[in-house]
Amino acid sequence: MLSPRVVLAWVSVLVVGCYSGVSEVTESIGAPETSEATTAGTSAASSGPATSEPGASATAEGSTAEGPTAEVSTAAEPTSTSGAGATSTGPDEVSSGPGPTDTGTSGEASTTGGTTGEPIDPAAEVCARWTADRKDMSEGTWSGAVAGCQAGDTGAPGRDNALKLINLYRWLAGQPAVGHDAGLDAKAQQCALMMHANGKLSHDPDMNWACYSADGAQAAMNSNISSTPGVVAVDLYMVDPGNATTFGHRRWILANGLGPVGLGSTAANSCMWVIGGQGGGDAAWTAWPPPGVVPIDAIRVPEVPWSDVDKTGWTIQSDAIDLDAAQVTIREGGVDRPVKSTPLVGGFGSASAIAVTPQGWASEAGKTYTVQVNGVPQPFSYDVQVVACP
């Protein structure tokens, strides 16, 4: 387990990454040009929109993006990013509690509901939430324009739908819901305008960019950014194609400290402010796919047809457990499934993380996969029950 002083150093790495040197350690990503078809065993061409994640940090007084080299950090506290209070919409009104399982447990869902004591079908509960929160995937209408550098705003229900998807994924993973902040939304909107006006993504845009603004540049440094509008971007971040060393987009969305977020979108680009949050998550570890019931469409997301979570990799992240030397196995029906384990760069939404990529097999609805994590001070395991929602 990481010592409190090491955890403090990691937190400082994240803070410094908000304000300096992000472009030095951040990789721009997109869907890979080609990918192996996991179900047919043949190579299939694939392409898709690009995304880019905010980095962990450049060197920061004894700490680097790869890990702390000193027991404490002297990095300064971040300055305030918004004077506006947090506003909460979307899924906060639907569910304020954790998802069907608590992250960091065995993954067994509750079998009794509320005060009635009536049995709950975990699969029915998950599928009902999944279907309801994805019923409206509309992006809204952008009110701005590149001509005249008018940032405008992403009209309702675009922002609400993006936040709803963020909280749907967090609910499934056992993390608390987050809200959005009006001040961060405005800066993220300026960021989206800059990406749209220049037709490319950057966390460190030059001052000579078309429609450059200080607020937009600050948001670019602190955001997941995408060459898609804001709603579909959430699905793209969770699949996270082409990002095999960090899975930063997914890890930021599932981070303990996420929230409030800032959401900005045009008709072509979007920015999701994720760094510097003060969220209330305290999970010892968080996995994707998570423990418990998981819709097959959360693994093979229809809105991201060129890739899926089996192709990019399953992940486990933690702020308290060093996962670099973890040994992870996945069993189904009592048989070990071949996997490739890859320790991930620290500081992208969590202090430590590991990716586990299926080799020659794909998740199937109706099957349960047991994930065993050894090589850590307290080994743990959990079951992923994949279902097909009607």
Tab-separated table of C-alpha atoms in Angstrom:
chain	number	residue	atom	x	y	z
A	1	MET	CA	0.000	0.000	0.000
A	2	LEU	CA	1.243	3.480	-0.794
A	3	SER	CA	2.289	5.398	2.323
A	4	PRO	CA	0.380	8.607	3.192
A	5	ARG	CA	3.454	10.640	2.268
A	6	VAL	CA	3.701	8.988	-1.146
A	7	VAL	CA	-0.011	9.539	-1.735
A	8	LEU	CA	0.499	13.215	-0.841
A	9	ALA	CA	3.285	13.437	-3.382
A	10	TRP	CA	1.016	11.935	-6.037
A	11	VAL	CA	-1.702	14.450	-5.230
A	12	SER	CA	0.835	17.208	-5.710
A	13	VAL	CA	1.792	15.752	-9.087
A	14	LEU	CA	-1.838	15.998	-10.163
A	15	VAL	CA	-2.108	19.592	-8.943
A	16	VAL	CA	1.010	20.740	-10.787
A	17	GLY	CA	-0.277	19.027	-13.929
A	18	CYS	CA	-3.240	21.395	-13.860
A	19	TYR	CA	-1.102	24.440	-14.422
A	20	SER	CA	2.208	23.681	-16.102
A	21	GLY	CA	3.945	21.380	-18.508
A	22	VAL	CA	0.952	19.217	-19.392
A	23	SER	CA	1.787	19.091	-23.086
A	24	GLU	CA	5.190	17.586	-22.314
A	25	VAL	CA	3.698	14.369	-20.963
A	26	THR	CA	0.310	14.225	-22.658
A	27	GLU	CA	-0.277	12.089	-25.725
A	28	SER	CA	-2.955	12.920	-28.254
A	29	ILE	CA	-4.950	9.839	-29.019
A	30	GLY	CA	-7.603	8.565	-31.330
A	31	ALA	CA	-8.970	5.286	-32.561
A	32	PRO	CA	-6.175	3.103	-33.989
A	33	GLU	CA	-5.874	2.928	-37.755
A	34	THR	CA	-6.229	-0.836	-37.657
A	35	SER	CA	-7.334	-3.256	-34.979
A	36	GLU	CA	-7.732	-6.973	-34.541
A	37	ALA	CA	-11.316	-8.212	-34.593
A	38	THR	CA	-11.555	-10.139	-31.337
A	39	THR	CA	-14.547	-12.212	-32.329
A	40	ALA	CA	-13.472	-13.283	-35.804
A	41	GLY	CA	-9.704	-13.315	-35.462
A	42	THR	CA	-9.256	-11.168	-38.561
A	43	SER	CA	-7.799	-7.730	-39.015
A	44	ALA	CA	-10.334	-5.008	-39.663
A	45	ALA	CA	-9.667	-1.396	-40.564
A	46	SER	CA	-11.063	1.069	-38.079
A	47	SER	CA	-11.032	4.792	-37.653
A	48	GLY	CA	-12.713	7.298	-35.444
A	49	PRO	CA	-12.555	10.687	-33.804
A	50	ALA	CA	-9.549	11.704	-31.783
A	51	THR	CA	-9.418	12.448	-28.076
A	52	SER	CA	-6.716	13.818	-25.818
A	53	GLU	CA	-6.340	13.686	-22.059
A	54	PRO	CA	-4.817	16.134	-19.584
A	55	GLY	CA	-1.436	14.915	-18.389
A	56	ALA	CA	-0.197	14.086	-14.939
A	57	SER	CA	2.625	16.603	-14.748
A	58	ALA	CA	6.049	17.573	-15.872
A	59	THR	CA	8.797	17.516	-13.238
A	60	ALA	CA	7.651	19.167	-10.031
A	61	GLU	CA	10.199	19.703	-7.269
A	62	GLY	CA	11.200	16.140	-6.567
A	63	SER	CA	8.268	14.472	-8.333
A	64	THR	CA	7.915	13.333	-11.920
A	65	ALA	CA	5.022	12.085	-14.029
A	66	GLU	CA	6.281	8.522	-13.563
A	67	GLY	CA	6.201	8.691	-9.783
A	68	PRO	CA	7.352	10.613	-6.733
A	69	THR	CA	11.068	10.695	-6.002
A	70	ALA	CA	10.691	12.522	-2.705
A	71	GLU	CA	8.568	11.733	0.314
A	72	VAL	CA	6.862	15.117	0.262
A	73	SER	CA	6.165	17.727	-2.372
A	74	THR	CA	6.435	21.486	-2.095
A	75	ALA	CA	4.078	22.209	-4.987
A	76	ALA	CA	1.846	25.203	-4.385
A	77	GLU	CA	-1.896	25.008	-3.940
A	78	PRO	CA	-3.857	25.619	-7.158
A	79	THR	CA	-5.535	28.943	-7.696
A	80	SER	CA	-9.302	29.142	-7.868
A	81	THR	CA	-10.693	28.228	-11.272
A	82	SER	CA	-14.211	29.525	-10.822
A	83	GLY	CA	-16.106	31.791	-8.505
A	84	ALA	CA	-19.411	30.187	-9.393
A	85	GLY	CA	-21.034	27.625	-7.166
A	86	ALA	CA	-21.553	24.071	-8.328
A	87	THR	CA	-24.818	23.302	-10.039
A	88	SER	CA	-26.136	19.777	-10.214
A	89	THR	CA	-28.361	18.378	-12.937
A	90	GLY	CA	-29.180	15.110	-14.607
A	91	PRO	CA	-28.468	11.871	-12.766
A	92	ASP	CA	-27.962	13.566	-9.399
A	93	GLU	CA	-31.737	13.835	-9.440
A	94	VAL	CA	-32.133	10.164	-10.374
A	95	SER	CA	-29.770	8.481	-7.946
A	96	SER	CA	-27.600	9.974	-5.233
A	97	GLY	CA	-26.134	6.707	-4.009
A	98	PRO	CA	-23.513	4.307	-5.317
A	99	GLY	CA	-24.195	1.877	-8.106
A	100	PRO	CA	-25.344	-1.711	-7.862
A	101	THR	CA	-22.096	-2.666	-6.111
A	102	ASP	CA	-19.611	-0.865	-3.893
A	103	THR	CA	-16.191	-0.544	-5.531
A	104	GLY	CA	-13.559	-2.435	-3.591
A	105	THR	CA	-15.866	-5.236	-2.481
A	106	SER	CA	-16.573	-8.677	-3.826
A	107	GLY	CA	-19.035	-7.221	-6.317
A	108	GLU	CA	-22.188	-8.844	-4.948
A	109	ALA	CA	-25.237	-6.684	-5.484
A	110	SER	CA	-27.914	-6.017	-2.902
A	111	THR	CA	-30.797	-8.485	-2.952
A	112	THR	CA	-33.318	-6.511	-0.928
A	113	GLY	CA	-34.689	-3.111	-1.721
A	114	GLY	CA	-35.476	0.013	0.266
A	115	THR	CA	-37.782	-0.325	3.242
A	116	THR	CA	-40.078	-2.896	1.647
A	117	GLY	CA	-37.692	-5.839	1.947
A	118	GLU	CA	-38.749	-6.990	-1.513
A	119	PRO	CA	-36.055	-8.769	-3.554
A	120	ILE	CA	-34.310	-6.732	-6.236
A	121	ASP	CA	-33.124	-8.290	-9.471
A	122	PRO	CA	-29.653	-6.700	-9.887
A	123	ALA	CA	-29.690	-7.223	-13.658
A	124	ALA	CA	-33.110	-5.589	-13.968
A	125	GLU	CA	-31.963	-2.646	-11.817
A	126	VAL	CA	-28.824	-2.076	-13.876
A	127	CYS	CA	-30.594	-2.465	-17.216
A	128	ALA	CA	-33.366	-0.082	-16.168
A	129	ARG	CA	-30.821	2.599	-15.242
A	130	TRP	CA	-28.704	1.962	-18.359
A	131	THR	CA	-31.727	2.223	-20.660
A	132	ALA	CA	-33.236	5.272	-18.948
A	133	ASP	CA	-30.007	7.285	-18.838
A	134	ARG	CA	-29.242	6.569	-22.502
A	135	LYS	CA	-32.742	7.144	-23.864
A	136	ASP	CA	-31.891	10.720	-24.868
A	137	MET	CA	-28.403	10.985	-26.398
A	138	SER	CA	-29.007	14.265	-28.233
A	139	GLU	CA	-26.178	16.796	-28.269
A	140	GLY	CA	-28.335	19.918	-28.202
A	141	THR	CA	-27.777	22.861	-30.545
A	142	TRP	CA	-24.610	24.946	-30.361
A	143	SER	CA	-25.476	28.640	-30.196
A	144	GLY	CA	-21.999	29.918	-31.145
A	145	ALA	CA	-20.010	30.287	-34.356
A	146	VAL	CA	-16.372	30.245	-35.441
A	147	ALA	CA	-17.014	33.466	-37.360
A	148	GLY	CA	-16.461	36.207	-34.829
A	149	CYS	CA	-15.130	33.628	-32.315
A	150	GLN	CA	-18.478	33.304	-30.585
A	151	ALA	CA	-18.192	30.529	-27.992
A	152	GLY	CA	-21.949	30.447	-27.446
A	153	ASP	CA	-23.153	27.516	-25.388
A	154	THR	CA	-24.205	23.924	-25.814
A	155	GLY	CA	-27.952	23.986	-25.543
A	156	ALA	CA	-30.033	21.785	-23.317
A	157	PRO	CA	-30.211	18.842	-23.252
A	158	GLY	CA	-26.607	18.436	-24.481
A	159	ARG	CA	-24.823	19.325	-21.237
A	160	ASP	CA	-27.366	17.460	-19.101
A	161	ASN	CA	-27.024	14.349	-21.263
A	162	ALA	CA	-23.218	14.398	-21.070
A	163	LEU	CA	-23.358	14.720	-17.275
A	164	LYS	CA	-25.950	11.955	-17.146
A	165	LEU	CA	-23.570	9.573	-18.956
A	166	ILE	CA	-20.642	10.494	-16.694
A	167	ASN	CA	-22.742	9.658	-13.659
A	168	LEU	CA	-24.135	6.498	-15.245
A	169	TYR	CA	-20.612	5.128	-15.645
A	170	ARG	CA	-19.649	6.261	-12.137
A	171	TRP	CA	-22.783	4.639	-10.684
A	172	LEU	CA	-21.936	1.323	-12.336
A	173	ALA	CA	-18.403	1.564	-10.913
A	174	GLY	CA	-19.662	2.356	-7.403
A	175	GLN	CA	-18.517	5.990	-7.410
A	176	PRO	CA	-20.650	8.946	-6.230
A	177	ALA	CA	-22.357	11.234	-8.724
A	178	VAL	CA	-20.811	14.593	-9.624
A	179	GLY	CA	-22.292	17.926	-10.641
A	180	HIS	CA	-21.048	20.625	-12.991
A	181	ASP	CA	-19.831	24.149	-12.302
A	182	ALA	CA	-21.077	27.119	-14.339
A	183	GLY	CA	-17.678	28.836	-14.310
A	184	LEU	CA	-15.870	25.704	-15.481
A	185	ASP	CA	-18.582	25.139	-18.113
A	186	ALA	CA	-17.883	28.595	-19.572
A	187	LYS	CA	-14.136	27.954	-19.775
A	188	ALA	CA	-14.687	24.496	-21.267
A	189	GLN	CA	-16.936	26.135	-23.873
A	190	GLN	CA	-14.091	28.476	-24.862
A	191	CYS	CA	-11.820	25.418	-25.096
A	192	ALA	CA	-14.263	23.623	-27.416
A	193	LEU	CA	-14.471	26.722	-29.641
A	194	MET	CA	-10.660	26.817	-29.966
A	195	MET	CA	-10.451	23.137	-30.956
A	196	HIS	CA	-13.295	23.619	-33.454
A	197	ALA	CA	-11.813	26.785	-34.986
A	198	ASN	CA	-8.384	25.187	-35.501
A	199	GLY	CA	-9.483	21.690	-36.477
A	200	LYS	CA	-7.101	19.959	-34.077
A	201	LEU	CA	-6.592	19.060	-30.415
A	202	SER	CA	-4.001	20.429	-28.004
A	203	HIS	CA	-3.648	20.776	-24.242
A	204	ASP	CA	-1.195	23.646	-24.773
A	205	PRO	CA	-2.559	25.727	-27.667
A	206	ASP	CA	-0.394	28.553	-29.023
A	207	MET	CA	-1.497	32.126	-28.489
A	208	ASN	CA	-1.625	32.512	-32.279
A	209	TRP	CA	-4.421	29.948	-32.551
A	210	ALA	CA	-7.641	31.176	-34.108
A	211	CYS	CA	-10.153	32.199	-31.410
A	212	TYR	CA	-7.472	31.898	-28.697
A	213	SER	CA	-8.502	32.917	-25.174
A	214	ALA	CA	-6.801	32.565	-21.802
A	215	ASP	CA	-9.873	30.821	-20.367
A	216	GLY	CA	-9.973	28.363	-23.253
A	217	ALA	CA	-6.261	27.602	-22.930
A	218	GLN	CA	-6.631	27.019	-19.188
A	219	ALA	CA	-9.503	24.628	-19.828
A	220	ALA	CA	-7.503	22.788	-22.503
A	221	MET	CA	-4.775	22.128	-19.939
A	222	ASN	CA	-7.266	20.730	-17.424
A	223	SER	CA	-9.645	18.776	-19.649
A	224	ASN	CA	-10.315	15.622	-21.567
A	225	ILE	CA	-10.760	16.949	-25.121
A	226	SER	CA	-12.379	15.304	-28.126
A	227	SER	CA	-13.024	15.765	-31.830
A	228	THR	CA	-16.672	14.891	-31.171
A	229	PRO	CA	-19.502	16.756	-29.429
A	230	GLY	CA	-19.811	16.304	-25.678
A	231	VAL	CA	-22.319	13.466	-25.275
A	232	VAL	CA	-20.713	10.837	-27.510
A	233	ALA	CA	-17.314	11.939	-26.164
A	234	VAL	CA	-18.160	10.371	-22.780
A	235	ASP	CA	-18.550	6.935	-24.384
A	236	LEU	CA	-15.345	7.472	-26.366
A	237	TYR	CA	-13.403	8.394	-23.209
A	238	MET	CA	-14.605	5.230	-21.453
A	239	VAL	CA	-13.486	2.952	-24.301
A	240	ASP	CA	-10.272	5.034	-24.538
A	241	PRO	CA	-8.797	3.651	-27.795
A	242	GLY	CA	-5.158	4.312	-28.658
A	243	ASN	CA	-4.231	5.175	-25.084
A	244	ALA	CA	-2.573	1.967	-23.915
A	245	THR	CA	-0.031	3.489	-21.502
A	246	THR	CA	-2.366	5.692	-19.445
A	247	PHE	CA	-6.119	5.164	-20.057
A	248	GLY	CA	-6.259	8.712	-18.736
A	249	HIS	CA	-9.719	9.631	-20.018
A	250	ARG	CA	-11.385	6.640	-18.364
A	251	ARG	CA	-9.417	7.038	-15.137
A	252	TRP	CA	-10.317	10.724	-14.797
A	253	ILE	CA	-14.034	9.963	-15.231
A	254	LEU	CA	-13.857	7.231	-12.559
A	255	ALA	CA	-11.504	9.154	-10.232
A	256	ASN	CA	-12.219	9.434	-6.510
A	257	GLY	CA	-11.586	13.181	-6.633
A	258	LEU	CA	-13.648	14.040	-9.713
A	259	GLY	CA	-16.144	16.877	-9.486
A	260	PRO	CA	-17.491	19.303	-10.141
A	261	VAL	CA	-16.747	19.033	-13.856
A	262	GLY	CA	-16.901	21.643	-16.602
A	263	LEU	CA	-18.620	20.708	-19.870
A	264	GLY	CA	-18.305	22.625	-23.127
A	265	SER	CA	-19.238	21.535	-26.641
A	266	THR	CA	-19.646	22.800	-30.182
A	267	ALA	CA	-21.114	20.867	-33.097
A	268	ALA	CA	-17.698	19.268	-33.688
A	269	ASN	CA	-15.527	19.387	-30.545
A	270	SER	CA	-15.846	19.202	-26.777
A	271	CYS	CA	-13.867	19.720	-23.578
A	272	MET	CA	-14.535	18.107	-20.187
A	273	TRP	CA	-12.740	19.852	-17.289
A	274	VAL	CA	-11.631	17.073	-14.918
A	275	ILE	CA	-8.499	18.201	-13.034
A	276	GLY	CA	-8.543	19.878	-9.622
A	277	GLY	CA	-11.785	18.334	-8.401
A	278	GLN	CA	-12.858	17.924	-4.809
A	279	GLY	CA	-15.049	14.859	-5.203
A	280	GLY	CA	-16.074	12.638	-2.333
A	281	GLY	CA	-15.086	9.211	-3.640
A	282	ASP	CA	-13.030	7.079	-1.249
A	283	ALA	CA	-12.854	3.725	-3.051
A	284	ALA	CA	-9.789	1.628	-2.263
A	285	TRP	CA	-9.842	0.611	-5.923
A	286	THR	CA	-12.095	1.052	-8.935
A	287	ALA	CA	-12.348	-1.296	-11.905
A	288	TRP	CA	-13.721	-1.112	-15.431
A	289	PRO	CA	-15.625	-3.241	-16.250
A	290	PRO	CA	-16.717	-3.026	-12.614
A	291	PRO	CA	-17.771	-5.692	-10.112
A	292	GLY	CA	-21.360	-6.858	-10.399
A	293	VAL	CA	-23.795	-6.641	-13.292
A	294	VAL	CA	-22.448	-4.947	-16.440
A	295	PRO	CA	-24.392	-4.421	-19.696
A	296	ILE	CA	-22.575	-5.858	-22.708
A	297	ASP	CA	-23.182	-2.469	-24.356
A	298	ALA	CA	-20.930	-0.871	-21.715
A	299	ILE	CA	-18.108	-3.065	-23.041
A	300	ARG	CA	-18.978	-2.939	-26.745
A	301	VAL	CA	-20.504	0.531	-26.880
A	302	PRO	CA	-22.684	0.931	-30.006
A	303	GLU	CA	-21.701	4.613	-30.289
A	304	VAL	CA	-18.003	3.599	-30.612
A	305	PRO	CA	-18.233	0.824	-33.246
A	306	TRP	CA	-14.540	0.819	-34.252
A	307	SER	CA	-13.262	-0.288	-30.836
A	308	ASP	CA	-14.402	-1.710	-27.498
A	309	VAL	CA	-13.230	-2.269	-23.926
A	310	ASP	CA	-12.036	-5.822	-24.659
A	311	LYS	CA	-9.765	-4.471	-27.409
A	312	THR	CA	-8.410	-1.502	-25.462
A	313	GLY	CA	-8.270	-3.243	-22.080
A	314	TRP	CA	-9.952	-3.703	-18.712
A	315	THR	CA	-8.500	-1.451	-16.003
A	316	ILE	CA	-8.091	-1.277	-12.234
A	317	GLN	CA	-7.071	2.022	-10.620
A	318	SER	CA	-6.248	3.040	-7.059
A	319	ASP	CA	-4.994	5.938	-4.962
A	320	ALA	CA	-4.011	3.624	-2.091
A	321	ILE	CA	-2.620	0.426	-3.657
A	322	ASP	CA	0.543	0.207	-5.754
A	323	LEU	CA	-0.582	-1.901	-8.724
A	324	ASP	CA	2.690	-1.851	-10.683
A	325	ALA	CA	3.615	-5.389	-9.611
A	326	ALA	CA	0.053	-6.731	-9.509
A	327	GLN	CA	-0.608	-10.121	-11.086
A	328	VAL	CA	-4.102	-10.239	-12.578
A	329	THR	CA	-5.965	-13.281	-13.868
A	330	ILE	CA	-9.445	-13.588	-15.375
A	331	ARG	CA	-11.356	-16.873	-15.145
A	332	GLU	CA	-14.650	-17.885	-16.722
A	333	GLY	CA	-16.313	-21.232	-16.158
A	334	GLY	CA	-13.322	-22.330	-14.080
A	335	VAL	CA	-10.906	-21.742	-16.982
A	336	ASP	CA	-8.184	-19.081	-17.100
A	337	ARG	CA	-8.658	-16.678	-19.998
A	338	PRO	CA	-5.415	-15.395	-21.602
A	339	VAL	CA	-4.682	-11.751	-20.748
A	340	LYS	CA	-1.865	-9.234	-21.076
A	341	SER	CA	-1.213	-7.040	-18.017
A	342	THR	CA	0.316	-3.573	-18.416
A	343	PRO	CA	1.152	-1.206	-15.511
A	344	LEU	CA	-0.058	2.282	-16.435
A	345	VAL	CA	1.582	5.675	-15.986
A	346	GLY	CA	0.601	7.118	-12.613
A	347	GLY	CA	-1.129	10.422	-11.989
A	348	PHE	CA	-3.845	10.294	-14.656
A	349	GLY	CA	-6.913	10.289	-12.399
A	350	SER	CA	-5.323	7.870	-9.916
A	351	ALA	CA	-1.956	7.310	-8.286
A	352	SER	CA	-1.636	3.811	-9.724
A	353	ALA	CA	-3.386	1.671	-12.332
A	354	ILE	CA	-3.046	-1.473	-14.420
A	355	ALA	CA	-4.603	-2.544	-17.715
A	356	VAL	CA	-5.595	-6.153	-18.401
A	357	THR	CA	-6.284	-6.874	-22.062
A	358	PRO	CA	-8.057	-10.047	-23.254
A	359	GLN	CA	-5.975	-12.076	-25.698
A	360	GLY	CA	-8.002	-13.930	-28.326
A	361	TRP	CA	-11.363	-13.773	-26.553
A	362	ALA	CA	-14.171	-11.292	-25.984
A	363	SER	CA	-16.749	-10.773	-23.253
A	364	GLU	CA	-20.065	-12.541	-23.766
A	365	ALA	CA	-23.469	-11.763	-22.309
A	366	GLY	CA	-24.670	-14.451	-19.918
A	367	LYS	CA	-21.188	-15.224	-18.598
A	368	THR	CA	-19.468	-14.250	-15.343
A	369	TYR	CA	-15.764	-13.405	-15.255
A	370	THR	CA	-13.800	-13.674	-12.003
A	371	VAL	CA	-10.909	-11.215	-11.723
A	372	GLN	CA	-8.195	-12.144	-9.194
A	373	VAL	CA	-5.565	-9.566	-8.213
A	374	ASN	CA	-2.412	-10.903	-6.517
A	375	GLY	CA	0.992	-9.338	-5.928
A	376	VAL	CA	-0.479	-6.606	-3.693
A	377	PRO	CA	-0.430	-6.426	0.139
A	378	GLN	CA	-4.054	-7.582	0.359
A	379	PRO	CA	-5.052	-9.663	-2.696
A	380	PHE	CA	-8.662	-9.249	-3.814
A	381	SER	CA	-11.076	-10.612	-6.381
A	382	TYR	CA	-14.412	-9.668	-7.905
A	383	ASP	CA	-16.961	-11.008	-10.385
A	384	VAL	CA	-18.074	-9.228	-13.563
A	385	GLN	CA	-21.514	-10.504	-14.617
A	386	VAL	CA	-22.123	-9.515	-18.244
A	387	VAL	CA	-25.760	-9.196	-19.317
A	388	ALA	CA	-27.655	-8.217	-22.461
A	389	CYS	CA	-30.176	-5.532	-21.566
A	390	PRO	CA	-33.478	-5.746	-23.460
